[in-house]
Short mmCIF file of C-alpha atoms and ligand atoms in Angstrom, two decimals:
data_model
loop_
_atom_site.label_atom_id
_atom_site.label_comp_id
_atom_site.label_asym_id
_atom_site.label_seq_id
_atom_site.Cartn_x
_atom_site.Cartn_y
_atom_site.Cartn_z
CA MET A 1 119.56 85.04 73.07
CA HIS A 2 121.80 82.29 74.46
CA PHE A 3 122.27 78.96 72.81
CA TYR A 4 121.22 76.30 75.30
CA GLY A 5 121.23 73.37 72.88
CA HIS A 6 122.25 70.69 75.36
CA ILE A 7 119.92 71.92 78.08
CA GLN A 8 117.04 72.02 75.63
CA GLU A 9 117.65 68.38 74.77
CA GLU A 10 118.34 67.15 78.29
CA ASP A 11 116.05 69.24 80.49
CA PRO A 12 113.25 71.09 78.69
CA GLU A 13 111.76 72.46 81.93
CA ILE A 14 114.94 74.24 82.94
CA TYR A 15 115.43 75.26 79.31
CA ASP A 16 112.05 77.01 79.29
CA ALA A 17 112.91 78.90 82.48
CA LEU A 18 116.29 80.03 81.13
CA VAL A 19 114.81 81.25 77.88
CA GLY A 20 112.04 82.98 79.82
CA GLU A 21 114.56 84.82 81.96
CA ASP A 22 116.59 85.87 78.91
CA LYS A 23 113.44 87.28 77.34
CA ARG A 24 112.43 89.04 80.56
CA GLU A 25 115.84 90.65 80.85
CA ALA A 26 115.85 91.67 77.18
CA GLU A 27 112.36 93.13 76.97
CA GLY A 28 111.96 94.90 80.31
CA LEU A 29 114.01 97.52 82.10
CA GLU A 30 115.99 96.38 85.12
CA LEU A 31 116.13 99.03 87.80
CA ILE A 32 117.00 96.94 90.86
CA PRO A 33 120.14 98.85 91.92
CA SER A 34 122.02 95.71 92.96
CA GLU A 35 121.62 94.01 89.58
CA ASN A 36 123.51 94.27 86.33
CA TYR A 37 124.38 92.37 83.14
CA VAL A 38 127.73 90.57 83.11
CA SER A 39 129.90 90.24 80.03
CA ARG A 40 129.88 87.19 77.83
CA ALA A 41 133.48 86.49 78.94
CA VAL A 42 132.35 86.43 82.58
CA LYS A 43 129.53 84.05 81.71
CA GLU A 44 131.90 81.74 79.80
CA ALA A 45 134.15 81.51 82.85
CA MET A 46 131.14 80.64 85.02
CA ALA A 47 130.39 77.75 82.67
CA SER A 48 134.02 76.54 82.51
CA SER A 49 135.58 73.28 83.74
CA LEU A 50 136.84 75.04 86.84
CA THR A 51 133.45 74.25 88.38
CA ASN A 52 134.75 70.67 88.59
CA LYS A 53 137.76 71.49 90.74
CA TYR A 54 138.31 71.40 94.49
CA ALA A 55 140.95 73.85 95.70
CA GLU A 56 140.70 74.21 99.49
CA GLY A 57 143.45 76.46 100.73
CA TYR A 58 145.17 79.30 98.93
CA PRO A 59 147.56 79.51 95.94
CA GLY A 60 150.69 77.47 96.67
CA LYS A 61 149.09 75.98 99.84
CA ARG A 62 146.23 73.71 98.79
CA TYR A 63 144.86 70.53 100.29
CA TYR A 64 144.34 68.81 96.92
CA GLY A 65 146.54 68.17 93.91
CA GLY A 66 146.10 69.44 90.37
CA GLN A 67 146.24 73.15 91.17
CA GLU A 68 148.42 74.37 88.30
CA PHE A 69 145.60 76.39 86.74
CA THR A 70 143.52 77.23 89.79
CA ASP A 71 146.57 78.89 91.40
CA LYS A 72 147.14 80.93 88.29
CA VAL A 73 143.51 82.03 88.16
CA GLU A 74 143.32 82.97 91.83
CA MET A 75 146.62 84.89 91.75
CA LEU A 76 145.39 86.89 88.76
CA ALA A 77 142.12 87.67 90.52
CA ILE A 78 143.99 88.78 93.66
CA GLU A 79 146.47 90.98 91.80
CA ARG A 80 143.75 92.66 89.76
CA ALA A 81 141.55 93.23 92.80
CA LYS A 82 144.45 94.84 94.67
CA LYS A 83 145.19 97.13 91.75
CA LEU A 84 141.54 98.07 91.26
CA PHE A 85 140.96 99.15 94.86
CA GLY A 86 144.46 100.11 96.04
CA ALA A 87 144.54 97.24 98.52
CA ALA A 88 147.61 95.47 99.87
CA TYR A 89 145.70 92.18 100.28
CA ALA A 90 142.63 90.62 98.71
CA ASN A 91 140.70 87.46 99.49
CA VAL A 92 138.64 86.57 96.43
CA GLN A 93 137.11 83.37 97.81
CA PRO A 94 133.92 84.59 99.56
CA LEU A 95 130.96 83.02 97.81
CA GLY A 96 128.89 86.16 98.31
CA GLY A 97 128.75 89.45 100.15
CA ALA A 98 127.05 87.91 103.18
CA ASN A 99 129.84 85.32 103.45
CA ALA A 100 132.44 88.07 103.23
CA ASN A 101 130.78 90.01 106.06
CA ILE A 102 130.23 86.99 108.28
CA ALA A 103 133.85 85.86 107.87
CA MET A 104 135.02 89.42 108.55
CA TYR A 105 133.11 89.41 111.88
CA PHE A 106 134.57 86.07 112.88
CA ALA A 107 138.05 87.30 111.96
CA LEU A 108 137.79 90.36 114.19
CA LEU A 109 135.40 89.50 117.02
CA GLN A 110 134.86 87.20 119.95
CA PRO A 111 131.30 86.19 120.88
CA GLY A 112 129.65 89.08 122.70
CA ASP A 113 131.82 91.78 121.09
CA THR A 114 130.17 94.90 119.74
CA VAL A 115 129.84 96.24 116.19
CA LEU A 116 128.73 99.81 115.58
CA GLY A 117 126.88 99.86 112.24
CA MET A 118 124.26 101.79 110.34
CA ASP A 119 120.68 101.42 111.48
CA LEU A 120 119.02 99.01 109.10
CA SER A 121 115.97 101.15 108.56
CA HIS A 122 118.32 104.00 107.65
CA GLY A 123 119.99 102.06 104.84
CA GLY A 124 122.13 99.35 106.47
CA HIS A 125 122.14 95.71 105.38
CA LEU A 126 120.79 92.45 106.85
CA THR A 127 124.33 91.23 107.53
CA HIS A 128 125.05 94.41 109.46
CA GLY A 129 123.11 92.85 112.29
CA HIS A 130 119.43 92.56 111.49
CA PRO A 131 117.65 90.75 114.35
CA VAL A 132 116.48 88.02 111.94
CA THR A 133 120.09 86.92 111.36
CA TYR A 134 121.94 84.46 113.59
CA LEU A 135 124.72 87.02 113.83
CA THR A 136 122.76 88.82 116.52
CA LYS A 137 122.81 85.69 118.70
CA ILE A 138 126.59 85.88 118.72
CA PHE A 139 127.59 89.53 118.50
CA ASN A 140 126.18 92.76 119.84
CA PHE A 141 125.11 95.24 117.15
CA VAL A 142 124.66 98.89 118.07
CA ARG A 143 123.33 101.50 115.64
CA TYR A 144 124.02 104.93 114.31
CA LYS A 145 121.47 106.81 112.22
CA MET A 146 120.99 109.75 109.93
CA LYS A 147 120.65 113.06 111.72
CA ASP A 148 118.42 114.43 109.00
CA ILE A 149 116.46 112.10 106.73
CA GLU A 150 115.85 114.92 104.27
CA THR A 151 119.60 115.45 103.62
CA GLY A 152 121.02 112.08 104.60
CA GLU A 153 123.60 113.54 106.94
CA ILE A 154 124.78 110.93 109.42
CA ASP A 155 124.75 111.96 113.06
CA TYR A 156 128.51 111.68 113.54
CA ASP A 157 128.45 113.39 116.95
CA ASP A 158 126.02 110.83 118.28
CA MET A 159 128.02 108.08 116.62
CA ARG A 160 131.16 109.21 118.46
CA ARG A 161 129.27 109.44 121.76
CA VAL A 162 127.85 105.92 121.33
CA ALA A 163 131.24 104.55 120.21
CA LYS A 164 132.87 105.86 123.40
CA GLU A 165 130.11 104.34 125.46
CA VAL A 166 129.90 100.86 123.90
CA LYS A 167 133.54 100.49 122.77
CA PRO A 168 132.92 98.56 119.53
CA LYS A 169 135.59 96.30 118.07
CA ILE A 170 134.37 97.22 114.57
CA VAL A 171 133.09 100.54 113.24
CA LEU A 172 131.15 99.48 110.19
CA ALA A 173 130.19 101.77 107.32
CA GLY A 174 128.25 100.79 104.24
CA PHE A 175 124.70 100.26 103.15
CA SER A 176 122.28 98.71 100.72
CA ALA A 177 119.76 101.54 100.58
CA TYR A 178 121.53 104.84 101.20
CA PRO A 179 121.95 107.27 98.31
CA ARG A 180 124.67 109.56 99.66
CA GLU A 181 128.44 109.48 99.93
CA LEU A 182 129.64 108.99 103.51
CA ASP A 183 132.18 111.18 105.31
CA TYR A 184 134.82 108.47 105.42
CA ALA A 185 137.36 110.52 107.37
CA LYS A 186 134.91 110.85 110.27
CA PHE A 187 134.32 107.08 110.41
CA VAL A 188 138.04 106.41 110.51
CA ASP A 189 138.60 109.06 113.21
CA ILE A 190 135.89 107.58 115.40
CA ALA A 191 137.19 104.04 114.90
CA ARG A 192 140.72 105.12 115.84
CA GLU A 193 139.50 107.02 118.89
CA VAL A 194 137.98 103.83 120.31
CA ASP A 195 140.64 101.48 118.96
CA ALA A 196 138.22 99.68 116.62
CA VAL A 197 138.87 98.26 113.17
CA SER A 198 137.21 100.41 110.49
CA VAL A 199 135.35 98.38 107.88
CA MET A 200 133.43 99.67 104.88
CA ASP A 201 131.01 97.37 103.08
CA ILE A 202 131.29 98.75 99.54
CA ALA A 203 129.02 96.12 97.95
CA HIS A 204 126.68 98.61 96.34
CA ILE A 205 129.24 101.11 95.13
CA ALA A 206 132.26 98.92 94.34
CA GLY A 207 131.93 99.68 90.63
CA LEU A 208 131.69 103.41 91.28
CA ILE A 209 134.87 103.24 93.37
CA ALA A 210 136.66 101.06 90.84
CA GLY A 211 135.68 103.49 88.08
CA LYS A 212 136.78 106.45 90.23
CA ALA A 213 133.32 107.96 90.08
CA ALA A 214 133.13 107.72 93.89
CA LYS A 215 135.74 108.20 96.62
CA ASN A 216 137.78 105.22 97.73
CA PRO A 217 137.42 104.59 101.51
CA PHE A 218 141.01 103.29 101.61
CA ASP A 219 142.20 106.81 100.70
CA PHE A 220 140.74 107.91 104.04
CA GLY A 221 142.39 105.16 106.06
CA PHE A 222 139.71 102.45 106.30
CA ASP A 223 141.34 99.19 107.39
CA VAL A 224 139.13 96.68 105.56
CA MET A 225 136.54 96.69 102.79
CA THR A 226 134.08 93.89 102.08
CA THR A 227 132.10 93.70 98.88
CA THR A 228 130.09 91.75 96.42
CA THR A 229 131.52 91.43 92.93
CA HIS A 230 128.23 91.75 91.08
CA LYS A 231 126.12 94.94 91.36
CA THR A 232 127.88 98.07 90.04
CA LEU A 233 131.18 96.17 89.66
CA ARG A 234 129.53 94.04 86.96
CA GLY A 235 131.25 90.79 87.83
CA PRO A 236 129.83 87.37 88.68
CA ARG A 237 127.72 86.87 91.79
CA GLY A 238 130.29 86.62 94.59
CA GLY A 239 132.14 88.39 97.38
CA MET A 240 135.58 89.64 98.34
CA ILE A 241 137.51 91.04 101.32
CA LEU A 242 140.17 93.72 100.83
CA THR A 243 142.72 94.89 103.40
CA ARG A 244 144.41 98.28 103.00
CA GLU A 245 147.81 97.54 104.51
CA SER A 246 147.82 95.29 107.58
CA GLU A 247 149.20 91.82 106.89
CA GLU A 248 147.97 90.74 110.31
CA LEU A 249 144.38 91.67 109.46
CA ALA A 250 144.65 90.03 106.03
CA LYS A 251 145.84 86.77 107.62
CA LYS A 252 142.88 86.84 109.98
CA MET A 253 140.49 87.32 107.03
CA ASP A 254 142.09 84.42 105.12
CA LYS A 255 141.79 82.10 108.12
CA ALA A 256 138.18 83.13 108.69
CA ILE A 257 137.18 82.40 105.07
CA PHE A 258 139.05 79.09 104.90
CA PRO A 259 139.02 76.93 106.95
CA GLY A 260 136.90 79.04 109.30
CA PHE A 261 133.73 79.49 107.35
CA GLN A 262 133.84 78.12 103.80
CA GLY A 263 134.98 74.91 102.14
CA GLY A 264 136.33 74.66 98.60
CA PRO A 265 136.40 77.97 96.76
CA HIS A 266 134.29 78.19 93.60
CA MET A 267 137.12 78.45 91.12
CA HIS A 268 134.91 79.07 88.10
CA GLN A 269 133.49 82.06 89.96
CA ILE A 270 137.00 83.26 90.84
CA ALA A 271 138.01 83.08 87.16
CA ALA A 272 134.92 85.14 86.32
CA LYS A 273 135.83 87.64 89.05
CA ALA A 274 139.34 87.98 87.58
CA ILE A 275 137.87 88.69 84.15
CA SER A 276 135.46 91.29 85.50
CA PHE A 277 138.29 93.01 87.43
CA ARG A 278 140.27 93.23 84.19
CA GLU A 279 137.24 94.76 82.52
CA ALA A 280 136.88 97.25 85.38
CA LEU A 281 140.54 98.27 85.02
CA HIS A 282 139.86 99.32 81.42
CA PRO A 283 139.30 103.08 80.87
CA SER A 284 135.86 102.38 79.38
CA PHE A 285 134.70 101.22 82.82
CA ALA A 286 135.42 104.65 84.29
CA LYS A 287 133.13 106.14 81.63
CA TYR A 288 130.48 103.57 82.54
CA ALA A 289 130.73 104.39 86.25
CA LYS A 290 130.37 108.14 85.61
CA GLN A 291 127.39 107.52 83.36
CA ILE A 292 125.64 105.52 86.11
CA ILE A 293 125.71 108.62 88.31
CA ALA A 294 124.76 110.99 85.48
CA ASN A 295 121.75 108.79 84.77
CA THR A 296 120.73 108.77 88.44
CA HIS A 297 120.89 112.57 88.46
CA ALA A 298 118.70 112.72 85.35
CA MET A 299 116.07 110.59 87.11
CA GLU A 300 116.41 112.54 90.34
CA LYS A 301 115.68 115.79 88.46
CA VAL A 302 112.36 114.44 87.16
CA PHE A 303 111.22 113.32 90.62
CA LYS A 304 112.25 116.68 92.07
CA GLU A 305 110.23 118.52 89.42
CA HIS A 306 107.22 116.46 90.45
CA GLY A 307 107.76 117.36 94.10
CA ALA A 308 108.27 113.70 95.02
CA ARG A 309 109.97 112.91 98.32
CA MET A 310 113.31 111.18 97.89
CA ILE A 311 114.90 109.97 101.11
CA THR A 312 118.00 112.17 101.69
CA GLY A 313 116.61 114.58 99.09
CA GLY A 314 118.28 112.92 96.09
CA SER A 315 121.30 110.80 95.30
CA ASP A 316 125.10 110.91 94.94
CA ASN A 317 125.38 107.37 93.66
CA HIS A 318 123.51 104.77 91.62
CA LEU A 319 120.28 104.51 93.64
CA ILE A 320 117.22 106.47 94.65
CA LEU A 321 114.90 105.73 97.54
CA LEU A 322 111.49 107.19 96.87
CA ASP A 323 108.76 107.65 99.44
CA VAL A 324 105.86 106.60 97.20
CA TRP A 325 103.40 106.58 100.10
CA LYS A 326 103.85 110.27 100.82
CA SER A 327 104.52 111.30 97.20
CA PHE A 328 101.85 109.34 95.35
CA GLY A 329 99.61 107.84 98.03
CA ILE A 330 100.55 104.30 97.02
CA SER A 331 102.36 101.66 99.06
CA GLY A 332 105.78 100.33 98.07
CA ALA A 333 104.39 96.86 97.32
CA ASP A 334 101.63 98.22 95.09
CA ALA A 335 104.08 100.51 93.32
CA GLU A 336 106.43 97.56 92.69
CA THR A 337 103.58 95.50 91.22
CA LEU A 338 102.23 98.27 89.01
CA LEU A 339 105.66 99.14 87.65
CA ASP A 340 106.42 95.47 87.10
CA ARG A 341 103.32 95.28 84.91
CA ALA A 342 104.70 98.24 82.97
CA GLY A 343 108.00 96.36 82.39
CA ILE A 344 110.05 98.19 85.02
CA THR A 345 111.61 95.91 87.64
CA LEU A 346 112.52 97.48 90.98
CA ASN A 347 111.94 96.69 94.64
CA LYS A 348 109.72 97.88 97.45
CA ASN A 349 111.85 99.18 100.28
CA ALA A 350 111.38 100.48 103.80
CA ILE A 351 112.26 104.12 104.23
CA ALA A 352 113.93 105.58 107.31
CA ASP A 353 111.71 105.15 110.38
CA ASP A 354 109.01 103.61 108.21
CA THR A 355 105.67 103.20 109.93
CA ARG A 356 104.47 100.63 107.41
CA LYS A 357 105.33 96.90 107.39
CA PRO A 358 108.50 95.49 105.68
CA MET A 359 106.45 93.52 103.11
CA ASP A 360 104.40 96.60 102.24
CA PRO A 361 106.58 99.57 103.12
CA SER A 362 106.37 103.24 102.13
CA GLY A 363 109.17 103.24 99.59
CA ILE A 364 110.64 101.86 96.43
CA ARG A 365 114.36 101.55 95.68
CA PHE A 366 115.71 101.71 92.16
CA GLY A 367 118.90 102.52 90.32
CA THR A 368 120.74 102.83 87.05
CA PRO A 369 123.63 100.27 86.82
CA ALA A 370 121.87 97.76 84.55
CA MET A 371 120.16 100.26 82.27
CA THR A 372 123.47 102.13 81.90
CA THR A 373 125.09 98.89 80.70
CA ARG A 374 122.35 98.83 78.05
CA GLY A 375 123.46 102.26 76.86
CA LEU A 376 120.66 104.42 78.22
CA ARG A 377 121.91 107.91 78.86
CA GLU A 378 120.52 111.02 80.57
CA ALA A 379 117.65 111.68 78.14
CA GLU A 380 116.38 108.09 78.27
CA SER A 381 116.85 107.93 82.04
CA ALA A 382 114.66 111.02 82.39
CA GLU A 383 112.11 109.35 80.14
CA VAL A 384 112.08 106.27 82.38
CA ALA A 385 111.51 108.49 85.41
CA LYS A 386 108.63 110.24 83.62
CA ILE A 387 107.05 106.88 82.80
CA MET A 388 107.35 105.93 86.48
CA VAL A 389 105.68 109.17 87.58
CA GLU A 390 102.88 108.56 85.07
CA VAL A 391 102.26 105.04 86.39
CA LEU A 392 102.49 106.05 90.04
CA THR A 393 100.04 108.89 89.44
CA LYS A 394 97.49 107.32 87.10
CA ARG A 395 97.97 103.68 88.19
CA ASP A 396 96.04 101.10 86.13
CA ASP A 397 95.05 103.70 83.56
CA ALA A 398 98.68 104.32 82.64
CA VAL A 399 100.07 100.77 82.70
CA ALA A 400 99.35 99.70 79.10
CA ALA A 401 100.79 102.85 77.51
CA ALA A 402 103.77 102.74 79.88
CA HIS A 403 104.44 99.13 78.95
CA THR A 404 104.56 100.03 75.26
CA LYS A 405 107.02 102.85 75.95
CA VAL A 406 109.22 100.70 78.19
CA ARG A 407 109.33 97.89 75.66
CA ALA A 408 110.27 100.36 72.90
CA LEU A 409 113.06 101.79 75.06
CA ALA A 410 114.33 98.31 75.91
CA LEU A 411 114.26 97.10 72.31
CA SER A 412 115.98 100.26 71.04
CA HIS A 413 118.69 99.73 73.69
CA PRO A 414 119.31 96.00 73.51
CA ILE A 415 121.69 94.38 75.97
CA PRO A 416 125.02 94.76 74.08
CA GLU A 417 126.20 91.67 72.17
CA SER A 418 129.25 91.35 74.40
CA PHE A 419 126.96 91.09 77.46
CA ILE A 420 124.70 88.34 76.16
N1 DSN B 501 120.15 91.99 98.02
C1 DSN B 501 121.12 93.03 97.92
C2 DSN B 501 120.52 94.32 97.52
O1 DSN B 501 119.59 94.28 96.74
O2 DSN B 501 120.96 95.36 97.95
C3 DSN B 501 121.93 93.21 99.14
O3 DSN B 501 122.28 92.01 99.67
#
């Protein structure tokens, strides 16, 4: 448990909420695939004096004085990010993944220009052009989809046909709810054929790429990658833009982040990013990344044995998308609530071409990054999946027993000391 002595004295209401969240994280199992536990070192940086400092601009070119230490921190973060992902350039200032994507669009597009991205119901992300975002008032988003929902194969032929027709300025890969590895070479080929910039949003799988448990899109010629730094990468909440080799593109990204879109960078967050990149460069992180996938496979096996329908038939990465409506006759929202009562936190999620509503869809999405940080391995991951099947099958009748099992698993695999 953290020591929040000053907060307790000064602001008991916030203190109670912080302690409550610590307890929730310690006693339940976190299966939201975009969440993780950061190291104590990362948390210390987030609470450092750098939160006091304004540093508009970039190292060596700032608009305020007193940048001796901020420059050092940002340069370290940049160098480590470049090394981690094999990038020639890195912008570590985006405050989050959405900011990174929005700035990337403004760097590469004029109003009215077209982006070819993954259909949102097939796994894409809000910032890839969901109609509820303002982005769609400015740019034109056109979609590609999976050819076969049961295998996850993207319809690359149709994607090429559409690309030739609409002539996008950006061919965008990446997802927030897609469990398969993409055929990166095909994306790059299509982008080059229509003279578009190829961009991969690696937010969900950045840690898998950094740990070499997943392929690196730069190895296939992608021009740009955007990402969050939390999720599988296990850094602080934040974003980043990486450029493979083009200085011209990197300059555009820098201009779009500052002064184009953001003000002063959050230097405490950048220090925390630098620390997490150093952690991810350590050989132990590669072991962690591989274990994330091994744990997903252990869960996948249990759901397969129960004949449950996983979108794309399974998973190559850290997440599974389960059609609970078809498999267990329960909606995604009800499944989320029941499992929450059992101590398992995950999220309801639309499945491809879902006929149900977004707030009560057919699926749930869950994954293994956080529980892998806690040290759960294949056997325990399979046990978690079995508990889920039990709850989804027997509903209320299974919740109490499931809660006892989940709590026992959580307490026997405490969040490691160095992550508290
Ligand atoms: N909210 C994140 C996720 O859960 O995937 C994406 O922005």
